[in-house]
Short mmCIF file of C-alpha atoms and ligand atoms in Angstrom, two decimals:
data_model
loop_
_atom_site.label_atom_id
_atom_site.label_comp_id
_atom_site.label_asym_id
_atom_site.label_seq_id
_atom_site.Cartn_x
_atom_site.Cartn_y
_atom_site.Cartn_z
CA UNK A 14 0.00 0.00 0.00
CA UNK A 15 1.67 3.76 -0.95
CA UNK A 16 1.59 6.03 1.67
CA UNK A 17 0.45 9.19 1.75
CA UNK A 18 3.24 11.27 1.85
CA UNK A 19 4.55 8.67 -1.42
CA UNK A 20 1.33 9.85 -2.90
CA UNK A 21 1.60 13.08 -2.85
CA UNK A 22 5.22 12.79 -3.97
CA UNK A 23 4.58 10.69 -6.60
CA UNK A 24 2.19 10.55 -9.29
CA UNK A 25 3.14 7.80 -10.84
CA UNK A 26 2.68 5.60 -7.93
CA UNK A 27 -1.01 7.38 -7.11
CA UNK A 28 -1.67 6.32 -10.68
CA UNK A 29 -0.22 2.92 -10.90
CA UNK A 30 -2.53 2.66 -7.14
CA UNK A 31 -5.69 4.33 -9.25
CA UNK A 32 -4.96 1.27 -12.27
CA UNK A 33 -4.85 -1.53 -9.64
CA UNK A 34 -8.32 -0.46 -7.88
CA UNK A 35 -9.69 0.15 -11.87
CA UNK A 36 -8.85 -3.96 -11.98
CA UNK A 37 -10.47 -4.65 -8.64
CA UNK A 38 -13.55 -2.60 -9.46
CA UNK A 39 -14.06 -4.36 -12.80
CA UNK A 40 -13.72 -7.99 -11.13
CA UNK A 41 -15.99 -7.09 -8.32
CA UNK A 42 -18.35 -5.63 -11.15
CA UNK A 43 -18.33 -7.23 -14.41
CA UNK A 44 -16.71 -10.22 -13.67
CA UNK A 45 -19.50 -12.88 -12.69
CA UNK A 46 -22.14 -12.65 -14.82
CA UNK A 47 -24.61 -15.61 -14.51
CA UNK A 48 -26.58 -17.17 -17.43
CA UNK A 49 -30.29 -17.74 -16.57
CA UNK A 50 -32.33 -19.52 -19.72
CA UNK A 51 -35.16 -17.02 -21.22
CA UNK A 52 -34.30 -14.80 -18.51
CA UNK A 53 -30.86 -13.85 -19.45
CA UNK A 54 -30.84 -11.95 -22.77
CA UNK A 55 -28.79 -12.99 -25.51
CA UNK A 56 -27.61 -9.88 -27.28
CA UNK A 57 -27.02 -10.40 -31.29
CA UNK A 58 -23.75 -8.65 -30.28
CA UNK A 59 -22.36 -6.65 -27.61
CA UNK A 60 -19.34 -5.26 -26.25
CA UNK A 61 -16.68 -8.41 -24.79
CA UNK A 62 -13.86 -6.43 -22.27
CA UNK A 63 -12.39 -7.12 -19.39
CA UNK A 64 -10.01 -5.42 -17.18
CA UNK A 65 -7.89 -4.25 -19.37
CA UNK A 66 -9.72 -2.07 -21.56
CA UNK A 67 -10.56 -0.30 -18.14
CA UNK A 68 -7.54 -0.20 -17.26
CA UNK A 69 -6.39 1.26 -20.52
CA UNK A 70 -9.00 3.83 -20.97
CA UNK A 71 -8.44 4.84 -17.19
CA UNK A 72 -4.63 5.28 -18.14
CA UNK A 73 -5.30 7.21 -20.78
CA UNK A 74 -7.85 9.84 -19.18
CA UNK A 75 -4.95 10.07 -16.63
CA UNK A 76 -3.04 11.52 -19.54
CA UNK A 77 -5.90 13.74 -19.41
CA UNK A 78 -4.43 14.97 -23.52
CA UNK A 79 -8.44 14.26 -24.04
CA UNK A 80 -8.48 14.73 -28.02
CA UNK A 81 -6.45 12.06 -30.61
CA UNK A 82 -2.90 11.79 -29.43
CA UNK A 83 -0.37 9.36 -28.79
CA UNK A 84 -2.80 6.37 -28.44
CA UNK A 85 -4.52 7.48 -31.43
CA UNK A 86 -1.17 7.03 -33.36
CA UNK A 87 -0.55 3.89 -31.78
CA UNK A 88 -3.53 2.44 -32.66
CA UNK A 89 -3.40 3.52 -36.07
CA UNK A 90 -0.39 1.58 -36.55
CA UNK A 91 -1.09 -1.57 -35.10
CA UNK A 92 -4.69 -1.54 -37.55
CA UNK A 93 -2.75 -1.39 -40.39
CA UNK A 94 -0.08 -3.68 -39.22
CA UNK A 95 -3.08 -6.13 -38.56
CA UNK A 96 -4.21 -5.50 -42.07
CA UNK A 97 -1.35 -5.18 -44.27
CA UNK A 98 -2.66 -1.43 -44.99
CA UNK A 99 -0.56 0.88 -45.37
CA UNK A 100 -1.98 3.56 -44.38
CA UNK A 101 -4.93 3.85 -41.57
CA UNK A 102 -6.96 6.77 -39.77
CA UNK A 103 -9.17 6.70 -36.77
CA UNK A 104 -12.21 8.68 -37.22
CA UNK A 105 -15.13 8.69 -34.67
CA UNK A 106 -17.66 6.20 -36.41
CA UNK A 107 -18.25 3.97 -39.35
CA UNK A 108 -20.74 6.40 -40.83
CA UNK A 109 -17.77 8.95 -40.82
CA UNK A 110 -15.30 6.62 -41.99
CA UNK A 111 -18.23 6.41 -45.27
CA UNK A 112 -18.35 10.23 -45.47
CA UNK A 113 -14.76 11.01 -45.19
CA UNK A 114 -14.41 7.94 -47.73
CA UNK A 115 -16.92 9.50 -50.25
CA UNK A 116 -15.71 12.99 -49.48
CA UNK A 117 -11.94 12.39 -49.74
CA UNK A 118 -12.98 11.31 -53.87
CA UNK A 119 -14.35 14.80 -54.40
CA UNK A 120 -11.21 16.93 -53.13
CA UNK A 121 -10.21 19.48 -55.57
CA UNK A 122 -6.68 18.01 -54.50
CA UNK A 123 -7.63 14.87 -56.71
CA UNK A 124 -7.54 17.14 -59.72
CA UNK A 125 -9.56 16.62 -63.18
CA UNK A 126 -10.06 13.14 -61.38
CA UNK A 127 -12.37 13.84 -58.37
CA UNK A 128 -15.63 13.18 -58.37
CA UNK A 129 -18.38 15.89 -58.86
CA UNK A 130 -21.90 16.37 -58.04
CA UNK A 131 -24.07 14.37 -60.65
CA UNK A 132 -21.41 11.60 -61.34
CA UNK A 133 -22.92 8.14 -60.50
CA UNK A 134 -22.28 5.50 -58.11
CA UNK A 135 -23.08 2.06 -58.01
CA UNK A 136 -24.44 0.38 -54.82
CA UNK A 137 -26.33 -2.67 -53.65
CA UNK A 138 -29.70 -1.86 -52.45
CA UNK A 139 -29.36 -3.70 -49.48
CA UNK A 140 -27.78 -1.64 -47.25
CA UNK A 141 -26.78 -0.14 -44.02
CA UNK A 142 -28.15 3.59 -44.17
CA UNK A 143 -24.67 5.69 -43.74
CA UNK A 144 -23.63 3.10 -46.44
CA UNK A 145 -25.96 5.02 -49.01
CA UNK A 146 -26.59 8.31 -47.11
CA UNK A 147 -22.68 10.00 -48.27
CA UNK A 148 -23.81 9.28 -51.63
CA UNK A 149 -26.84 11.08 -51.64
CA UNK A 150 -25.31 14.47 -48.84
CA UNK A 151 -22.31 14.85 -51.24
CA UNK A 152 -24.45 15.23 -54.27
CA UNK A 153 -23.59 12.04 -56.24
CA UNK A 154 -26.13 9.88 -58.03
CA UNK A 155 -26.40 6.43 -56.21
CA UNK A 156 -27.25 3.43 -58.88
CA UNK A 157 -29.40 0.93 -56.98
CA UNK A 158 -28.35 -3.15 -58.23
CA UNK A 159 -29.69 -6.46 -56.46
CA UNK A 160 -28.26 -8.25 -54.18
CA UNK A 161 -27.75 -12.22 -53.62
CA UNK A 162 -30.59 -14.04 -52.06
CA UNK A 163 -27.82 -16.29 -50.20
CA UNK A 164 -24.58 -14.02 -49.68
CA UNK A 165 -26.80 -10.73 -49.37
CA UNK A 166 -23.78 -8.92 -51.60
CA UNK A 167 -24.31 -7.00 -54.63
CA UNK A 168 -24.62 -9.61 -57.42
CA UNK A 169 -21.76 -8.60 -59.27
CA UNK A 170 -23.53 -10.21 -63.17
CA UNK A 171 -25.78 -6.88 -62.42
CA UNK A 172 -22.82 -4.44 -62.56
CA UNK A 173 -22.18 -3.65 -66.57
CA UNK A 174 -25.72 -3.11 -66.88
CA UNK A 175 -25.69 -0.36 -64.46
CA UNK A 176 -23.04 1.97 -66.31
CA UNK A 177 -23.04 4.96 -67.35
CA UNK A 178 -21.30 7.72 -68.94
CA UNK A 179 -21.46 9.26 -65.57
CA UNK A 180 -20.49 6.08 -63.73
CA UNK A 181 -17.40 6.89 -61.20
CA UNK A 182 -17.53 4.93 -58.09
CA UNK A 183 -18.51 1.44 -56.26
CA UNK A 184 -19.30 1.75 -53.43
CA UNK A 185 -20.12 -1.67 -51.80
CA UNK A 186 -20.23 -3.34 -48.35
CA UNK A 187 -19.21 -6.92 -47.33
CA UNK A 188 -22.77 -7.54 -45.76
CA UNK A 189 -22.87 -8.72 -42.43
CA UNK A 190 -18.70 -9.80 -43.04
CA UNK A 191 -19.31 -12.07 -45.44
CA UNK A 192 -16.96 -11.28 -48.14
CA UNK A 193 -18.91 -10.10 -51.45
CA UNK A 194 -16.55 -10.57 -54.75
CA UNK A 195 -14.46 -8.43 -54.46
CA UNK A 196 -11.68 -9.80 -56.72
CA UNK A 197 -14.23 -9.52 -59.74
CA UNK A 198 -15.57 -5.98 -58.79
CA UNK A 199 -11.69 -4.92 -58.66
CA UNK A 200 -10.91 -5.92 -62.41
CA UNK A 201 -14.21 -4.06 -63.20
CA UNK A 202 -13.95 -0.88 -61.37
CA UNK A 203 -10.07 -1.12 -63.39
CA UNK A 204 -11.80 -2.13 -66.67
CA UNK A 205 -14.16 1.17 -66.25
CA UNK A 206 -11.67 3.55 -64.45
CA UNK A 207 -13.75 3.54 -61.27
CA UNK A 208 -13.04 4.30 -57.44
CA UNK A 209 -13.93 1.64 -55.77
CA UNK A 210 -14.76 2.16 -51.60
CA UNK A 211 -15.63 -1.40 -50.16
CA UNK A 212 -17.79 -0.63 -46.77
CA UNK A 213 -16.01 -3.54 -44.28
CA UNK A 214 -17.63 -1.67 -40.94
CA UNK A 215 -18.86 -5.63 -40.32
CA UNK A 216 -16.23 -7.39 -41.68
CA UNK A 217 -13.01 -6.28 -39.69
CA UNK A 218 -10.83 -9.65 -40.25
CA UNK A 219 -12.32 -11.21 -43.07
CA UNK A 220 -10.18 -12.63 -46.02
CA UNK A 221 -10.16 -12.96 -49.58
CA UNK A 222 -7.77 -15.09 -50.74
CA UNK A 223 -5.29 -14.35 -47.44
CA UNK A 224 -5.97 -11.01 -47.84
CA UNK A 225 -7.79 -8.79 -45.59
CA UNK A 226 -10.86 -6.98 -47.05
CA UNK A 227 -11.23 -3.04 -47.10
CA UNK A 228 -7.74 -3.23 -48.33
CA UNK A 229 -8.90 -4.04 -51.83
CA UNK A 230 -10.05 -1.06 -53.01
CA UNK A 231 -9.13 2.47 -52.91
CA UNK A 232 -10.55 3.45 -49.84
CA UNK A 233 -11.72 0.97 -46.98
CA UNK A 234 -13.95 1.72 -43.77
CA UNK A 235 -14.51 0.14 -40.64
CA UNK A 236 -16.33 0.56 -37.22
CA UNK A 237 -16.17 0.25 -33.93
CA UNK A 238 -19.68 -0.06 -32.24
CA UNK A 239 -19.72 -2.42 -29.96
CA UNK A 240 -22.18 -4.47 -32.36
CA UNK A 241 -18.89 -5.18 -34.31
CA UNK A 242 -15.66 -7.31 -34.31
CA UNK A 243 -13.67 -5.12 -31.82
CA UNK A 244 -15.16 -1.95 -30.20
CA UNK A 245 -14.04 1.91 -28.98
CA UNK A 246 -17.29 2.48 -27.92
CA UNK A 247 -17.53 4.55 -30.97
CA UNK A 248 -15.16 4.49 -33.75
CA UNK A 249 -14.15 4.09 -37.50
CA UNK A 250 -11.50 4.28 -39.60
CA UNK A 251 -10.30 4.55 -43.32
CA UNK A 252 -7.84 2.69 -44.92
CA UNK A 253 -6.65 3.06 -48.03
CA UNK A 254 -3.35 2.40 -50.04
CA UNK A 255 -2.90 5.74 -51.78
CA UNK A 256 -0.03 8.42 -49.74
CA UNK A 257 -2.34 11.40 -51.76
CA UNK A 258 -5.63 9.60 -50.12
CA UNK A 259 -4.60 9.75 -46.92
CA UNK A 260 -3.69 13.12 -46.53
CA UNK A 261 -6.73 13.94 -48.27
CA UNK A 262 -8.92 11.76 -45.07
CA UNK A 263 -6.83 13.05 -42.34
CA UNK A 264 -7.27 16.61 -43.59
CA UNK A 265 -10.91 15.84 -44.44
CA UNK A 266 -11.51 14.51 -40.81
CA UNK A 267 -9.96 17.19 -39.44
CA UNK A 268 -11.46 20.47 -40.50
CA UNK A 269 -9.99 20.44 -43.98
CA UNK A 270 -6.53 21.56 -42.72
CA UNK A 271 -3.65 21.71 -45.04
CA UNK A 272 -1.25 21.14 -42.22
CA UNK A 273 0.03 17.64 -42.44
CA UNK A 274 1.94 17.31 -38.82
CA UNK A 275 1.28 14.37 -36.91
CA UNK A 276 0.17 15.11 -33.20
CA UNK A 277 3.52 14.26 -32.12
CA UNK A 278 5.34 17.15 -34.34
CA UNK A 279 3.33 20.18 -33.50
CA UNK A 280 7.34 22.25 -33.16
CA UNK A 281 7.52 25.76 -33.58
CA UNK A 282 7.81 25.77 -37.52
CA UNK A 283 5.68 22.38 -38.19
CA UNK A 284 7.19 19.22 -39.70
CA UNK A 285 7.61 20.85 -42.90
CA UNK A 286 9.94 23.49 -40.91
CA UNK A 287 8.32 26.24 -43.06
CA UNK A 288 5.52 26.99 -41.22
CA UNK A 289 4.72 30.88 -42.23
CA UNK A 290 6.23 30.54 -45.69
CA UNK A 291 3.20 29.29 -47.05
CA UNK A 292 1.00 31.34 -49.05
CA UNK A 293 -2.54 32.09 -49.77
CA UNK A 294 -3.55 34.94 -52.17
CA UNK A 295 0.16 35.66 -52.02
CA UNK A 296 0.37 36.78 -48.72
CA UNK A 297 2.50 34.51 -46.14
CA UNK A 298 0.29 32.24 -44.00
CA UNK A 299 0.19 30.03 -41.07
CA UNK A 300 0.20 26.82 -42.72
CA UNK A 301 -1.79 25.48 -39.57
CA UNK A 302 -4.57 27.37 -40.36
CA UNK A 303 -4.76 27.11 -44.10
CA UNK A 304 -6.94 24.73 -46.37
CA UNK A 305 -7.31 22.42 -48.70
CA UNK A 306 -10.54 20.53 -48.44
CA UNK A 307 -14.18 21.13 -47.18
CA UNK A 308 -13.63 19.18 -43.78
CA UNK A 309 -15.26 18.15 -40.65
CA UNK A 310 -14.02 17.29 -37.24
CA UNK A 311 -14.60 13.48 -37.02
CA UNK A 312 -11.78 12.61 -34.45
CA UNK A 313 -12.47 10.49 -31.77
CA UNK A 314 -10.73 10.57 -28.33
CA UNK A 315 -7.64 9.09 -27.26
CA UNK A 316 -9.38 7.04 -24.54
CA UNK A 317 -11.22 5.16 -27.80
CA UNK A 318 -7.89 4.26 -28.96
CA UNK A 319 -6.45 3.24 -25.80
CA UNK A 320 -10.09 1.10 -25.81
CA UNK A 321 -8.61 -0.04 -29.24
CA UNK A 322 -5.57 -1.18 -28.92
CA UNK A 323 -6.73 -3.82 -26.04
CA UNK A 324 -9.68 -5.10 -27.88
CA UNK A 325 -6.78 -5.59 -31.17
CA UNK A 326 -5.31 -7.63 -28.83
CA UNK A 327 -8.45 -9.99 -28.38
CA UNK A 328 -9.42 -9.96 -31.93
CA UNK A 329 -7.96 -12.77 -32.97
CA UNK A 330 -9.25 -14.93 -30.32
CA UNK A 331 -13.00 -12.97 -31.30
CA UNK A 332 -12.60 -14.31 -35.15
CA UNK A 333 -12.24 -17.52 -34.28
CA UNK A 334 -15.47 -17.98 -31.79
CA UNK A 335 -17.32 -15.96 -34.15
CA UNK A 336 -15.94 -18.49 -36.67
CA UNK A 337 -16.87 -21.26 -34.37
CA UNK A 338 -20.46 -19.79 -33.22
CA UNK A 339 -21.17 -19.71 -37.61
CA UNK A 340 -20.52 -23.44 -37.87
CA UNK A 341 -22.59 -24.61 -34.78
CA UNK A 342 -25.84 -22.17 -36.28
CA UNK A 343 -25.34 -23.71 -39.47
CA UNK A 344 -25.36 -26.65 -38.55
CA UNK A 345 -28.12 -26.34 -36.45
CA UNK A 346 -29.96 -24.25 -39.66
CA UNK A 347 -29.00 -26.63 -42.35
CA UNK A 348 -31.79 -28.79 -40.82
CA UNK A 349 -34.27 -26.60 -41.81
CA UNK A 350 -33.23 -25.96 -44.90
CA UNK A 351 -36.90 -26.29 -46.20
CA UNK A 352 -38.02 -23.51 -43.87
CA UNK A 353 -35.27 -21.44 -44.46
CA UNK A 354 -32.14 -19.54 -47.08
CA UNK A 355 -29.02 -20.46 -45.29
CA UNK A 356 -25.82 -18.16 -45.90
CA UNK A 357 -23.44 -18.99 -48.74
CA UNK A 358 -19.71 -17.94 -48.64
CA UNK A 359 -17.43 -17.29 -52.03
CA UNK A 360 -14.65 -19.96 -52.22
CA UNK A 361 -11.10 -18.45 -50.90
CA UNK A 362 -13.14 -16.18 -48.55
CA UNK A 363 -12.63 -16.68 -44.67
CA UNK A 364 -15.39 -14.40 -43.10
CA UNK A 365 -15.82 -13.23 -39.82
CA UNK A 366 -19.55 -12.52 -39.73
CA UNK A 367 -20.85 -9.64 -37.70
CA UNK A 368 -24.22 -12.07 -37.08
CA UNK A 369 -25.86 -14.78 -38.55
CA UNK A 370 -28.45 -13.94 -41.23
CA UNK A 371 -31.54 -16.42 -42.10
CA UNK A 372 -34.22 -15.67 -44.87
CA UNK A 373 -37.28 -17.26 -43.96
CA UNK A 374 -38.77 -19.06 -47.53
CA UNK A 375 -41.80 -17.70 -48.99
CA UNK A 376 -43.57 -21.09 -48.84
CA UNK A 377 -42.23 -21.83 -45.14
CA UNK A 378 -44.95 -22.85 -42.74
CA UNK A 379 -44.39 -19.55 -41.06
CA UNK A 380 -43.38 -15.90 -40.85
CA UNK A 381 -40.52 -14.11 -40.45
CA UNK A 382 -42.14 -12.07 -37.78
CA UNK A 383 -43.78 -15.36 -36.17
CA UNK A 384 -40.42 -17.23 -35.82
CA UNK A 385 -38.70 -13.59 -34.68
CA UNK A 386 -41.43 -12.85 -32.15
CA UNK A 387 -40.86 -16.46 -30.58
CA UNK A 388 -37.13 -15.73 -29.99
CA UNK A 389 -37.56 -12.75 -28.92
CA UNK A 390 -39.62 -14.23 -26.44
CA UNK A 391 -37.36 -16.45 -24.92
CA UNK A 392 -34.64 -13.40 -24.71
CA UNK A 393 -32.96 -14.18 -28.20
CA UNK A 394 -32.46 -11.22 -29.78
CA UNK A 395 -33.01 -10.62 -33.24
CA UNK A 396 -32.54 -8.20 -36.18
CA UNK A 397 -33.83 -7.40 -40.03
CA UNK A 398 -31.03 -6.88 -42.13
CA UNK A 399 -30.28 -2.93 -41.48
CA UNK A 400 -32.35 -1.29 -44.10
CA UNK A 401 -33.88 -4.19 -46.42
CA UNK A 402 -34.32 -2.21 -49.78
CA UNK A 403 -33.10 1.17 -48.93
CA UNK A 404 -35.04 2.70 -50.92
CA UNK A 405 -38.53 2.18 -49.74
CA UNK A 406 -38.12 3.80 -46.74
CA UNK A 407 -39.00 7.16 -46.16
CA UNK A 408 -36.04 9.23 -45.88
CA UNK A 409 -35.20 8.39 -49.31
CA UNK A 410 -38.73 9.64 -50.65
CA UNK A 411 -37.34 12.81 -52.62
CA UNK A 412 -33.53 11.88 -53.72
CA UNK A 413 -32.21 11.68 -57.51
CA UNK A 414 -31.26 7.88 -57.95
CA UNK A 415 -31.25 5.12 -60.71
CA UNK A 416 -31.99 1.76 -60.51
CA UNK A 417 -30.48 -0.78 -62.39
CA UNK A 418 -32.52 -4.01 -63.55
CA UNK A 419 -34.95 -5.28 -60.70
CA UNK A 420 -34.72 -5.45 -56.93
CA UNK A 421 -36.21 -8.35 -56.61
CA UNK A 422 -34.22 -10.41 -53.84
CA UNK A 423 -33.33 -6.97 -52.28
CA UNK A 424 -37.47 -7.03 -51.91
CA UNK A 425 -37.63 -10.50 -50.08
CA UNK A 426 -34.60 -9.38 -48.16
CA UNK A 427 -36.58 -6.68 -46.69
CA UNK A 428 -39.96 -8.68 -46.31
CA UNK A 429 -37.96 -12.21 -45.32
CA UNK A 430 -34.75 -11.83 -44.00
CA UNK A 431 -33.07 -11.53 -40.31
CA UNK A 432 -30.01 -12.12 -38.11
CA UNK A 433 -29.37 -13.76 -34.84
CA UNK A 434 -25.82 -13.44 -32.78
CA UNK A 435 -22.41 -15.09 -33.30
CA UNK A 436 -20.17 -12.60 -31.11
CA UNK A 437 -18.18 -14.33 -28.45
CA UNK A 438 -20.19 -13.19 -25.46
CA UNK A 439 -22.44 -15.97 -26.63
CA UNK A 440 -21.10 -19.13 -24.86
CA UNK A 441 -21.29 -22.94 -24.77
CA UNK A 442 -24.32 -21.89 -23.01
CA UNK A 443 -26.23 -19.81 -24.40
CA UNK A 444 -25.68 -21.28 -27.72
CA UNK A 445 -26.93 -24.68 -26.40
CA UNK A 446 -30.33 -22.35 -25.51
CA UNK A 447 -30.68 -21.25 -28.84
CA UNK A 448 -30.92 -24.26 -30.11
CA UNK A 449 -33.20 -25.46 -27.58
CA UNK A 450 -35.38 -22.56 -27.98
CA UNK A 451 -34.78 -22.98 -32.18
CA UNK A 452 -35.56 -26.43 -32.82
CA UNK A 453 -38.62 -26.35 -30.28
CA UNK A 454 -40.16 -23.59 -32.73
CA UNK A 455 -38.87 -25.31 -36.09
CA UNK A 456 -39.82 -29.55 -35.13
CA UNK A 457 -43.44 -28.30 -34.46
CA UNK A 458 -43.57 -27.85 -38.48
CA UNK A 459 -41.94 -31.18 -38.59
CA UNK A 460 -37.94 -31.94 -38.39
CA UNK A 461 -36.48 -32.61 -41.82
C1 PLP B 521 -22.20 -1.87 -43.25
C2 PLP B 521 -22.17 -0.76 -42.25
N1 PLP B 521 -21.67 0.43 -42.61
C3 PLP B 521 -21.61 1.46 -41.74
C4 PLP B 521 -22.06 1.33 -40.45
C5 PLP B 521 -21.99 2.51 -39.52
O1 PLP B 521 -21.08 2.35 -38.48
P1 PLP B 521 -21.22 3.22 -37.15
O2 PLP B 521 -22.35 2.65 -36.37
O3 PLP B 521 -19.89 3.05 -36.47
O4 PLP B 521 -21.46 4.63 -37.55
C6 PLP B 521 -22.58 0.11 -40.02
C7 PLP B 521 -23.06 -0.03 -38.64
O5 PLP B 521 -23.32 -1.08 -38.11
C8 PLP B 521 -22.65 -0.95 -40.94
O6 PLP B 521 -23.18 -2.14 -40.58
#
């Protein structure tokens, strides 16, 4: 035990004393939860931690720097060392990793080849909303193509139809983790001379061919809710391959600025050591507060990334029950296969699935709501697959989009489809209950 007058001498040890009763209180707190069957609910996902995220995000609020520092930077490396990327910034959500994604294609720093307002971009219908939404807010045309009934990807057959004159972007999201083809929409969006953004918010540690997705393309996102592979609480980040991209993102997610320091150079005269020898209508300027893009501020904190860097630490032990936790609800689902649309996954793809998605069959002996409401019942919680067909809901009412052949399975994903939970909170336990409480439902139609 430190004594006082230590204490007051040291702040090191008061800290190092603060760290160990952070790792007490989470023990005495968090550490014994007890499964009790329909009573205990079983999240679709949630966040997995223990003491040493505490412990982490207590250290850094000790720091007390507050905005993205030094654990920002390390976190940023270790992504992209866990990716192969070469190039990775933290931005405060998925749905800002999209914007900045979308944005960064529309600099005036990319030249005759940005994007402009009017040029067209080619998405699945089936979608997570700030999948489609940049699309729309930065003025670009979204074409609408159908998804898989099985992998719930854009069908990628579907593509050359959509094009345009105007064509400039894919935009496309590995749906629920499952890896959609990307190698094939590569060597189109090449063929075309296309930007291609693949959305991989649910599909942190999924491979094609070895190779980790959202580094396929030219720009990659990811996120951090705790509904996902590894959580900040909140978080995102783009990836992308391109030295101009990047600067283009970091300035982009932070107000546009044309300064390039890292938070670890801020010296008198900047990295560049020129600082007020920059110009702007030919006057000198303070390069700190000159621009080159229409930004935002979309940082998170530093206590997200010291979050981060713990929960990197877990992830590969989170892929592989999430890997496990597929195969045990497809086996259990491949019973059924009357009753329902199981998955598919593309050969050379290793997927870590965000959930585990089900389409119940039009000529099933029940409903998609009937066989939802009974989980839900019994504490299993369940989800549609984010927004069906975007574009029958509401907020989409008055935007200028195309659509490209029919929606048709994008329909019955919206009317038919769902997911139930894979993440690793869900246990030997609780996955024995769900398939208790499953094939009770399902062997009342008769087992097949
Ligand atoms: C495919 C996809 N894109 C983007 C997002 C948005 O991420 P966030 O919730 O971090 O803003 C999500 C959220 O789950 C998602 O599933």
């Amino acid at each position: 035990m430190t004594t006082q007058s230590t204490q007051q001498d040291n702040p090191q040890a008061i800290r190092q004393e603060i760290l160990e009763l952070v790792n007490k209180y989470y023990h005495a707190e968090f550490g014994y939860g007890e499964f009790i069957p329909g009573k205990t609910r079983i999240g679709y996902s949630g966040r997995v931690f223990d003491e040493r995220e505490m412990v982490a995000a207590t250290d850094a609020l000790l720091d007390f720097w507050l905005t993205l520092g030094q654990w920002g930077d390390r976190f940023e490396k270790e992504l992209a060392r866990y990716l192969k990327s070469k190039f990775v910034s933290l931005v405060n959500s998925g749905s800002s990793a999209n914007l900045v994604a979308v944005a960064s294609l529309m600099s005036q720093q990319l030249g005759r080849k940005r994007l402009v307002p009017g040029d067209e971009a080619i998405t699945p219908a089936v979608t997570f909303p700030t999948t489609f939404n940049p699309l729309v807010q930065l003025g670009l045309v979204p074409v609408l193509i159908d998804v898989e009934a099985d992998t719930y990807n854009l069908d990628v057959s579907l593509l050359e139809n959509a094009l345009s004159e105007r064509t400039r972007l894919i935009m496309v999201p590995h749906t629920l983790g499952n890896p959609c083809d990307i190698k094939r929409i590569v060597t189109f969006a090449r063929e075309h001379d296309l930007y291609l953004i693949e959305d991989s918010c649910d599909a942190l540690g999924s491979t094609v061919d070895g190779k980790m997705v959202g580094t396929f393309g030219d720009l990659g996102t990811f996120s951090f809710y705790p509904a996902h592979q590894i959580t900040l609480g909140e978080g995102g980040a783009v990836v992308t391959q391109s030295s101009k991209l990047d600067r283009i993102v970091r300035s982009l997610r932070e107000w546009g600025k044309a300064c390039y320091c890292a938070h670890g150079e801020m010296l008198p005269f900047g990295a560049c050591g020129r600082r007020f020898q920059w110009r702007i209508n030919g006057v000198e300027y303070d390069h700190r507060y000159m621009y080159d893009n229409i930004g935002y501020n979309l940082k998170p904190l530093d206590i997200q990334a010291a979050i981060g860097m713990e929960q990197l630490r877990k992830l590969p032990e989170f892929a592989a029950v999430r890997r496990r936790n597929f195969q045990r609800l497809y086996q259990l689902f491949s019973q059924y296969e009357d009753f329902f649309i199981l998955p598919r996954t593309l050969p050379g793809t290793n997927p870590v699935f965000f959930a585990f998605p089900l389409s119940v069959r039009p000529e099933a002996p029940f409903s998609r709501k009937e066989f939802a409401t009974w989980l839900e019942e019994h504490n299993i919680e369940t989800r549609v697959i984010f927004a069906g067909n975007i574009i029958h809901h509401k907020a989409y009412k008055y935007i200028n989009y195309r659509v490209a052949g029919k929606l048709q399975h994008s329909d019955s994903v919206l009317r038919d489809s769902f997911f139930i939970g894979l993440y690793p909170g869900i246990d030997e336990q609780r996955m024995a209950f769900i398939e208790e409480v499953a094939t009770t439902f399902l062997n009342r139609f008769g087992a097949r």
